Backbone as ProteinMPNN parsed JSONL, in Angstrom:
{"seq_chain_A": "IATDDGTIFQTIRTEWKGAKHIITQQNIIRSSGDAAIFRSFQNETHRTNYEGLVDIHALSRCDFFVHGFSAMAEAAMYMNPTLHNRSVNVDYNEEERIKVSSFQTMVSEFYQS", "coords_chain_A": {"N_chain_A": [[-4.589, 4.173, 0.535], [-2.129, 2.681, 2.316], [-0.161, 3.274, 4.726], [2.126, 3.861, 7.351], [3.727, 5.944, 7.455], [3.938, 9.254, 7.8], [5.076, 11.195, 6.12], [5.204, 10.031, 3.528], [2.491, 9.62, 3.144], [1.488, 12.293, 3.064], [2.864, 13.227, 0.801], [1.786, 11.646, -1.285], [-0.939, 12.372, -1.14], [-0.701, 15.06, -1.856], [0.59, 15.041, -4.399], [-1.024, 13.397, -5.974], [-3.489, 14.6, -6.596], [-5.569, 14.494, -8.496], [-6.386, 11.874, -8.468], [-8.887, 9.389, -8.321], [-9.448, 7.196, -6.782], [-8.326, 6.966, -4.163], [-8.115, 5.663, -1.076], [-8.201, 5.66, 2.41], [-7.653, 4.858, 5.882], [-9.104, 6.892, 8.349], [-7.809, 9.208, 10.754], [-5.631, 7.687, 11.858], [-2.721, 6.419, 13.579], [0.295, 7.788, 12.63], [3.725, 7.697, 11.702], [6.54, 9.875, 12.203], [9.493, 10.585, 10.765], [12.229, 8.228, 10.979], [11.647, 6.147, 12.697], [10.116, 3.049, 13.473], [6.61, 2.418, 13.526], [5.619, 0.708, 15.522], [7.558, 0.923, 17.432], [7.565, 3.573, 18.131], [5.107, 4.053, 19.281], [4.573, 2.475, 21.673], [2.759, 2.233, 23.751], [0.386, 2.038, 22.505], [-0.195, -0.406, 21.301], [-2.369, -2.205, 20.823], [-4.108, -0.615, 19.325], [-2.474, 0.145, 17.064], [-1.905, -2.383, 16.007], [-4.499, -3.253, 15.335], [-5.185, -1.296, 13.394], [-3.274, -1.941, 11.473], [-4.091, -4.545, 10.734], [-6.6, -4.006, 9.617], [-5.778, -2.499, 7.398], [-4.286, -4.492, 5.994], [-6.339, -6.318, 5.342], [-7.984, -4.662, 3.734], [-6.186, -4.016, 1.64], [-5.821, -6.539, 0.55], [-8.135, -6.883, -0.824], [-7.939, -5.438, -3.11], [-7.677, -4.909, -6.695], [-5.311, -4.363, -7.989], [-1.914, -3.571, -7.048], [0.386, -1.422, -5.638], [3.383, -1.24, -4.023], [5.891, -1.333, -1.389], [8.778, -2.974, 0.099], [7.437, -4.834, 2.59], [6.004, -6.329, 5.432], [3.293, -6.201, 5.745], [2.405, -5.808, 3.12], [3.181, -8.257, 2.013], [1.509, -9.964, 3.52], [-1.028, -9.147, 2.599], [-0.84, -10.017, -0.054], [-0.657, -12.768, 0.33], [-3.191, -13.269, 1.249], [-4.635, -12.671, -1.005], [-3.8, -14.15, -3.637], [-3.791, -13.46, -6.393], [-2.765, -10.95, -6.553], [-0.02, -11.216, -6.729], [0.711, -11.319, -9.396], [-0.256, -8.93, -10.215], [0.975, -6.641, -9.254], [3.28, -4.041, -8.252], [6.395, -3.702, -6.963], [7.854, -1.078, -5.643], [10.279, -0.86, -4.439], [12.037, -2.556, -5.655], [14.844, -2.765, -7.91], [14.939, -0.86, -10.932], [15.316, -2.524, -13.167], [14.338, -4.938, -12.249], [11.628, -4.739, -11.752], [8.242, -4.458, -13.006], [7.614, -2.532, -15.919], [6.41, 0.85, -15.901], [4.669, 1.579, -17.989], [3.802, -0.931, -18.874], [2.446, -1.846, -16.625], [0.413, 0.084, -16.505], [-0.957, -0.536, -18.888], [-1.842, -3.143, -18.29], [-3.62, -2.609, -16.168], [-5.484, -0.925, -17.459], [-6.511, -2.666, -19.461], [-7.688, -4.597, -17.836], [-9.814, -3.213, -16.618], [-11.311, -2.522, -18.846], [-12.362, -4.839, -19.775]], "CA_chain_A": [[-3.198, 4.302, 0.917], [-1.84, 2.007, 3.573], [1.186, 3.598, 5.176], [2.216, 4.487, 8.671], [4.692, 7.025, 7.293], [3.223, 10.5, 7.556], [5.684, 11.908, 5.003], [4.729, 9.405, 2.282], [1.058, 9.892, 3.04], [1.301, 13.675, 2.609], [3.376, 13.336, -0.572], [0.802, 11.052, -2.191], [-2.139, 13.225, -1.133], [-0.379, 16.303, -2.555], [0.964, 14.824, -5.796], [-2.047, 12.642, -6.689], [-4.745, 15.318, -6.351], [-6.603, 14.095, -9.442], [-6.726, 10.456, -8.344], [-10.268, 9.185, -7.889], [-9.634, 6.003, -5.947], [-7.447, 6.912, -3.001], [-8.891, 5.369, 0.129], [-7.335, 5.457, 3.571], [-8.3, 4.967, 7.184], [-9.031, 8.235, 8.918], [-7.363, 9.38, 12.141], [-4.771, 6.621, 12.359], [-1.409, 6.838, 14.049], [1.333, 7.79, 11.595], [5.042, 8.044, 12.23], [7.278, 10.974, 11.587], [10.896, 10.217, 10.885], [12.621, 6.875, 10.588], [11.278, 5.146, 13.701], [8.98, 2.185, 13.155], [5.401, 2.798, 14.265], [5.461, -0.098, 16.73], [8.527, 1.378, 18.432], [7.236, 4.938, 18.533], [3.843, 4.098, 20.027], [4.525, 1.21, 22.41], [1.579, 2.209, 24.614], [-0.783, 1.954, 21.626], [-0.018, -1.61, 20.492], [-3.654, -2.744, 20.362], [-4.613, 0.26, 18.267], [-1.658, 0.047, 15.85], [-2.129, -3.726, 15.444], [-5.831, -3.239, 14.706], [-5.097, -0.49, 12.181], [-2.507, -2.73, 10.511], [-4.924, -5.649, 10.231], [-7.605, -3.411, 8.731], [-5.072, -2.188, 6.146], [-3.986, -5.748, 5.294], [-7.589, -6.831, 4.771], [-8.398, -3.777, 2.636], [-5.249, -4.191, 0.532], [-6.046, -7.848, -0.074], [-9.349, -6.787, -1.641], [-7.641, -4.618, -4.295], [-7.414, -5.597, -7.957], [-3.908, -4.104, -8.298], [-1.223, -3.245, -5.819], [1.69, -0.778, -5.712], [3.857, -1.364, -2.649], [7.318, -1.481, -1.127], [9.067, -4.137, 0.936], [6.639, -4.684, 3.796], [5.312, -7.534, 5.892], [1.858, -6.001, 5.485], [2.198, -6.058, 1.692], [3.259, -9.712, 1.843], [0.297, -10.558, 4.086], [-2.134, -8.87, 1.673], [-0.695, -10.887, -1.224], [-0.995, -14.131, 0.735], [-4.65, -13.337, 1.343], [-5.157, -12.553, -2.362], [-2.665, -14.541, -4.478], [-3.779, -12.83, -7.718], [-1.958, -9.731, -6.474], [1.38, -11.503, -7.072], [0.9, -10.969, -10.807], [-0.867, -7.62, -10.456], [1.551, -5.69, -8.311], [4.585, -3.446, -8.516], [7.163, -3.392, -5.765], [8.663, 0.088, -5.996], [11.601, -0.977, -3.829], [12.925, -3.296, -6.551], [15.579, -1.99, -8.918], [14.146, -0.632, -12.135], [15.435, -3.694, -14.047], [13.649, -6.084, -11.656], [10.183, -4.545, -11.613], [7.467, -4.244, -14.227], [7.682, -1.153, -16.417], [5.207, 1.631, -15.618], [3.761, 1.488, -19.14], [3.213, -2.281, -18.871], [1.476, -1.887, -15.531], [-0.731, 0.898, -16.925], [-1.682, -1.317, -19.89], [-2.507, -4.237, -17.587], [-4.751, -2.048, -15.421], [-6.477, -0.459, -18.436], [-7.155, -3.838, -20.066], [-8.515, -5.251, -16.814], [-11.038, -2.464, -16.394], [-12.076, -2.452, -20.086], [-13.02, -6.131, -20.037]], "C_chain_A": [[-3.04, 3.611, 2.267], [-0.384, 2.287, 3.91], [1.118, 4.184, 6.575], [3.204, 5.643, 8.634], [3.965, 8.305, 6.895], [3.766, 11.283, 6.371], [5.203, 11.35, 3.664], [3.26, 9.712, 2.081], [0.812, 11.3, 2.503], [1.767, 13.873, 1.17], [2.347, 12.798, -1.566], [-0.452, 11.918, -2.265], [-1.907, 14.52, -1.915], [-0.177, 16.064, -4.049], [-0.097, 14.086, -6.609], [-3.416, 13.296, -6.527], [-5.877, 14.871, -7.266], [-7.045, 12.649, -9.325], [-8.116, 10.285, -7.739], [-10.417, 8.076, -6.857], [-8.599, 5.887, -4.838], [-8.317, 6.771, -1.761], [-7.9, 5.128, 1.258], [-8.172, 5.481, 4.845], [-8.115, 6.392, 7.695], [-8.516, 8.166, 10.349], [-6.533, 8.223, 12.684], [-3.446, 7.213, 12.819], [-0.427, 6.722, 12.894], [2.649, 8.231, 12.228], [5.563, 9.31, 11.571], [8.746, 10.668, 11.816], [11.107, 8.757, 10.542], [12.185, 5.789, 11.566], [10.058, 4.355, 13.268], [7.805, 2.527, 14.067], [5.27, 2.005, 15.564], [6.468, 0.27, 17.811], [8.161, 2.756, 18.971], [6.011, 5.008, 19.433], [3.646, 2.795, 20.795], [3.324, 1.111, 23.343], [0.287, 2.081, 23.819], [-0.762, 0.685, 20.789], [-1.34, -2.186, 19.991], [-4.167, -1.92, 19.179], [-3.808, 0.111, 16.972], [-1.789, -1.334, 15.204], [-3.472, -3.8, 14.726], [-5.795, -2.472, 13.384], [-4.336, -1.236, 11.088], [-3.317, -3.861, 9.911], [-6.023, -5.139, 9.302], [-6.968, -3.079, 7.377], [-4.785, -3.45, 5.339], [-5.238, -6.291, 4.62], [-8.032, -5.981, 3.577], [-7.487, -3.946, 1.424], [-5.481, -5.512, -0.191], [-7.278, -7.858, -0.969], [-9.138, -5.986, -2.93], [-7.437, -5.49, -5.525], [-5.944, -5.485, -8.342], [-3.253, -3.498, -7.071], [0.138, -2.631, -6.119], [2.191, -0.71, -4.273], [5.37, -1.347, -2.584], [7.542, -2.763, -0.349], [8.354, -3.95, 2.269], [5.995, -6.014, 4.156], [3.814, -7.409, 5.647], [1.534, -6.244, 4.017], [2.229, -7.564, 1.423], [1.99, -10.391, 2.36], [-0.897, -10.344, 3.17], [-2.056, -9.779, 0.459], [-0.955, -12.353, -0.884], [-2.509, -14.307, 0.839], [-5.32, -13.261, -0.033], [-4.025, -12.866, -3.334], [-2.661, -13.924, -5.883], [-2.968, -11.541, -7.719], [-0.49, -9.976, -6.814], [1.669, -11.1, -8.514], [0.314, -9.618, -11.167], [-0.311, -6.574, -9.505], [2.896, -5.173, -8.799], [5.226, -3.14, -7.17], [8.127, -2.267, -6.125], [10.053, 0.06, -5.362], [12.563, -1.831, -4.655], [13.695, -2.333, -7.44], [14.722, -1.886, -10.167], [14.176, -1.83, -13.081], [14.6, -4.872, -13.553], [12.133, -5.935, -11.63], [9.539, -4.31, -12.975], [7.579, -2.772, -14.636], [6.353, -0.448, -16.156], [4.201, 1.497, -16.757], [3.08, 0.119, -19.213], [2.16, -2.406, -17.78], [0.226, -1.09, -15.899], [-1.587, 0.144, -17.938], [-2.466, -2.441, -19.225], [-3.747, -3.732, -16.848], [-5.851, -1.611, -16.386], [-7.226, -1.625, -19.053], [-8.079, -4.54, -19.087], [-9.86, -4.536, -16.684], [-11.883, -2.281, -17.657], [-12.822, -3.738, -20.355], [-14.223, -6.344, -19.166]], "O_chain_A": [[-3.737, 3.93, 3.23], [0.516, 1.603, 3.424], [0.182, 4.901, 6.929], [3.487, 6.255, 9.664], [3.444, 8.417, 5.786], [3.006, 11.965, 5.684], [4.836, 12.11, 2.768], [2.832, 10.029, 0.971], [0.011, 11.48, 1.585], [1.136, 14.604, 0.407], [2.073, 13.438, -2.581], [-0.967, 12.164, -3.355], [-2.824, 15.02, -2.567], [-0.715, 16.803, -4.873], [-0.064, 14.148, -7.838], [-4.41, 12.593, -6.339], [-7.035, 14.87, -6.85], [-7.98, 12.232, -10.009], [-8.472, 10.954, -6.769], [-11.414, 8.029, -6.136], [-8.056, 4.807, -4.608], [-9.134, 7.635, -1.444], [-6.88, 4.466, 1.07], [-9.262, 6.054, 4.876], [-7.071, 7.007, 7.48], [-8.756, 7.192, 11.063], [-6.705, 7.819, 13.834], [-3.101, 8.349, 12.491], [-0.332, 5.674, 12.256], [2.673, 9.031, 13.163], [5.08, 9.742, 10.524], [9.18, 10.511, 12.957], [10.269, 8.129, 9.896], [12.35, 4.605, 11.27], [9.087, 4.916, 12.759], [7.99, 2.881, 15.231], [4.861, 2.552, 16.589], [6.256, -0.038, 18.984], [8.421, 3.063, 20.135], [5.891, 5.917, 20.254], [2.658, 2.092, 20.584], [2.911, 0.006, 23.692], [-0.794, 2.021, 24.404], [-1.265, 0.691, 19.666], [-1.422, -2.614, 18.84], [-4.602, -2.468, 18.166], [-4.391, -0.034, 15.898], [-1.784, -1.44, 13.978], [-3.563, -4.35, 13.628], [-6.315, -2.944, 12.374], [-4.705, -1.173, 9.915], [-3.241, -4.11, 8.708], [-6.337, -5.786, 8.302], [-7.557, -3.351, 6.33], [-5.017, -3.478, 4.131], [-5.198, -6.679, 3.452], [-8.409, -6.516, 2.534], [-7.973, -4.012, 0.295], [-5.348, -5.586, -1.412], [-7.437, -8.762, -1.79], [-10.052, -5.87, -3.746], [-7.071, -6.661, -5.416], [-5.388, -6.399, -8.95], [-3.923, -2.984, -6.175], [0.962, -3.255, -6.788], [1.502, -0.182, -3.4], [6.045, -1.347, -3.613], [6.615, -3.55, -0.156], [8.643, -3.0, 2.997], [5.503, -6.734, 3.288], [3.143, -8.404, 5.373], [0.496, -6.827, 3.703], [1.39, -8.08, 0.685], [1.459, -11.292, 1.71], [-1.7, -11.258, 2.979], [-3.082, -10.265, -0.016], [-1.43, -13.104, -1.736], [-3.037, -15.38, 0.545], [-6.444, -13.733, -0.203], [-3.354, -11.95, -3.81], [-1.603, -13.872, -6.51], [-2.53, -11.088, -8.776], [0.22, -9.03, -7.157], [2.751, -10.597, -8.817], [0.387, -9.205, -12.324], [-1.048, -5.721, -9.011], [3.554, -5.785, -9.641], [4.668, -2.412, -6.349], [9.107, -2.489, -6.836], [10.91, 0.871, -5.713], [13.766, -1.836, -4.395], [13.247, -1.215, -7.69], [13.874, -2.741, -10.418], [13.173, -2.126, -13.73], [14.195, -5.718, -14.351], [11.425, -6.934, -11.498], [10.214, -4.005, -13.958], [7.631, -1.884, -13.785], [5.296, -1.077, -16.187], [3.008, 1.32, -16.511], [1.907, 0.029, -19.575], [1.105, -3.004, -17.991], [-0.893, -1.533, -15.637], [-2.815, 0.181, -17.857], [-3.628, -2.668, -19.561], [-4.803, -4.362, -16.9], [-7.026, -1.898, -16.154], [-8.451, -1.583, -19.16], [-9.142, -5.025, -19.474], [-10.911, -5.175, -16.644], [-13.056, -1.92, -17.557], [-13.813, -3.738, -21.085], [-14.882, -7.379, -19.266]]}, "name": "protein", "num_of_chains": 1, "seq": "IATDDGTIFQTIRTEWKGAKHIITQQNIIRSSGDAAIFRSFQNETHRTNYEGLVDIHALSRCDFFVHGFSAMAEAAMYMNPTLHNRSVNVDYNEEERIKVSSFQTMVSEFYQS"}
Protein backbone atom coordinates (compact mmCIF):
# COMPACT_ATOMS: atom_id res chain seq x y z
CA ILE A 1 0.00 0.00 0.00
CA ALA A 2 1.46 3.32 -1.02
CA THR A 3 -0.61 6.10 0.46
CA ASP A 4 0.07 9.08 2.64
CA ASP A 5 -3.59 9.16 3.67
CA GLY A 6 -3.98 7.59 7.09
CA THR A 7 -7.73 7.08 6.61
CA ILE A 8 -7.32 5.07 3.39
CA PHE A 9 -4.50 3.07 4.92
CA GLN A 10 -6.63 2.07 7.92
CA THR A 11 -9.63 1.24 5.72
CA ILE A 12 -7.58 -1.10 3.54
CA ARG A 13 -5.90 -2.78 6.51
CA THR A 14 -9.31 -3.33 8.14
CA GLU A 15 -11.30 -4.43 5.08
CA TRP A 16 -8.60 -6.56 3.41
CA LYS A 17 -7.70 -8.71 6.43
CA GLY A 18 -7.42 -11.87 4.33
CA ALA A 19 -5.10 -10.35 1.73
CA LYS A 20 -1.73 -12.08 1.58
CA HIS A 21 0.27 -9.55 -0.39
CA ILE A 22 -0.18 -6.20 1.31
CA ILE A 23 3.20 -4.57 1.73
CA THR A 24 3.84 -1.10 3.09
CA GLN A 25 6.65 0.95 4.54
CA GLN A 26 6.59 0.97 8.31
CA ASN A 27 6.56 4.12 10.45
CA ILE A 28 6.06 6.61 7.64
CA ILE A 29 4.42 10.00 7.91
CA ARG A 30 0.73 9.84 7.03
CA SER A 31 -1.73 12.69 6.77
CA SER A 32 -5.01 13.05 8.53
CA GLY A 33 -7.64 15.11 6.80
CA ASP A 34 -7.51 16.80 3.43
CA ALA A 35 -4.13 18.53 3.67
CA ALA A 36 -1.41 17.29 1.34
CA ILE A 37 1.47 15.57 3.12
CA PHE A 38 4.03 18.03 1.76
CA ARG A 39 2.04 20.94 3.19
CA SER A 40 1.40 19.35 6.57
CA PHE A 41 5.01 18.36 7.24
CA GLN A 42 7.08 21.17 5.72
CA ASN A 43 9.90 20.57 8.22
CA GLU A 44 10.16 16.93 7.10
CA THR A 45 10.64 17.43 3.34
CA HIS A 46 13.70 15.19 3.06
CA ARG A 47 11.93 12.38 4.87
CA THR A 48 8.64 12.66 2.96
CA ASN A 49 10.48 12.91 -0.38
CA TYR A 50 12.54 9.82 0.46
CA GLU A 51 9.44 7.88 1.50
CA GLY A 52 7.72 8.91 -1.74
CA LEU A 53 10.65 7.77 -3.88
CA VAL A 54 10.77 4.41 -2.10
CA ASP A 55 7.04 3.97 -2.77
CA ILE A 56 7.43 4.88 -6.46
CA HIS A 57 10.25 2.37 -6.88
CA ALA A 58 8.32 -0.38 -5.08
CA LEU A 59 5.14 0.29 -7.07
CA SER A 60 7.07 0.16 -10.33
CA ARG A 61 8.15 -3.39 -9.46
CA CYS A 62 4.54 -4.65 -9.18
CA ASP A 63 2.91 -6.89 -11.77
CA PHE A 64 -0.48 -5.15 -11.37
CA PHE A 65 -1.51 -1.80 -10.04
CA VAL A 66 -4.67 -0.35 -8.47
CA HIS A 67 -4.37 3.40 -8.00
CA GLY A 68 -6.01 6.81 -8.11
CA PHE A 69 -4.98 10.04 -9.80
CA SER A 70 -1.49 10.60 -8.44
CA ALA A 71 1.86 11.87 -9.64
CA MET A 72 3.44 8.94 -7.80
CA ALA A 73 1.24 6.47 -9.68
CA GLU A 74 2.22 8.11 -12.97
CA ALA A 75 5.91 7.94 -12.05
CA ALA A 76 5.63 4.23 -11.21
CA MET A 77 4.00 3.57 -14.59
CA TYR A 78 6.71 5.50 -16.41
CA MET A 79 9.30 3.34 -14.69
CA ASN A 80 7.37 0.18 -15.63
CA PRO A 81 5.38 0.76 -18.84
CA THR A 82 3.71 -2.68 -18.64
CA LEU A 83 1.63 -1.28 -15.77
CA HIS A 84 -0.28 0.90 -18.27
CA ASN A 85 -2.13 -2.21 -19.44
CA ARG A 86 -2.20 -3.89 -16.03
CA SER A 87 -3.70 -1.19 -13.87
CA VAL A 88 -7.01 0.16 -12.67
CA ASN A 89 -7.45 3.82 -11.88
CA VAL A 90 -10.24 3.86 -9.30
CA ASP A 91 -10.74 7.60 -9.82
CA TYR A 92 -12.06 7.05 -13.35
CA ASN A 93 -15.81 6.82 -13.88
CA GLU A 94 -17.07 3.27 -13.90
CA GLU A 95 -17.61 3.45 -17.70
CA GLU A 96 -13.98 4.51 -18.27
CA ARG A 97 -12.16 1.90 -16.21
CA ILE A 98 -11.71 -1.83 -16.60
CA LYS A 99 -14.42 -3.95 -15.00
CA VAL A 100 -13.48 -5.65 -11.72
CA SER A 101 -14.22 -9.09 -13.18
CA SER A 102 -11.97 -8.41 -16.19
CA PHE A 103 -9.15 -7.26 -13.94
CA GLN A 104 -9.55 -10.35 -11.73
CA THR A 105 -9.41 -12.60 -14.82
CA MET A 106 -6.28 -10.84 -16.09
CA VAL A 107 -4.53 -11.27 -12.74
CA SER A 108 -5.59 -14.92 -12.41
CA GLU A 109 -4.41 -15.77 -15.94
CA PHE A 110 -1.09 -14.03 -15.36
CA TYR A 111 -0.32 -16.03 -12.24
CA GLN A 112 -1.51 -19.36 -13.73
CA SER A 113 0.87 -19.11 -16.68
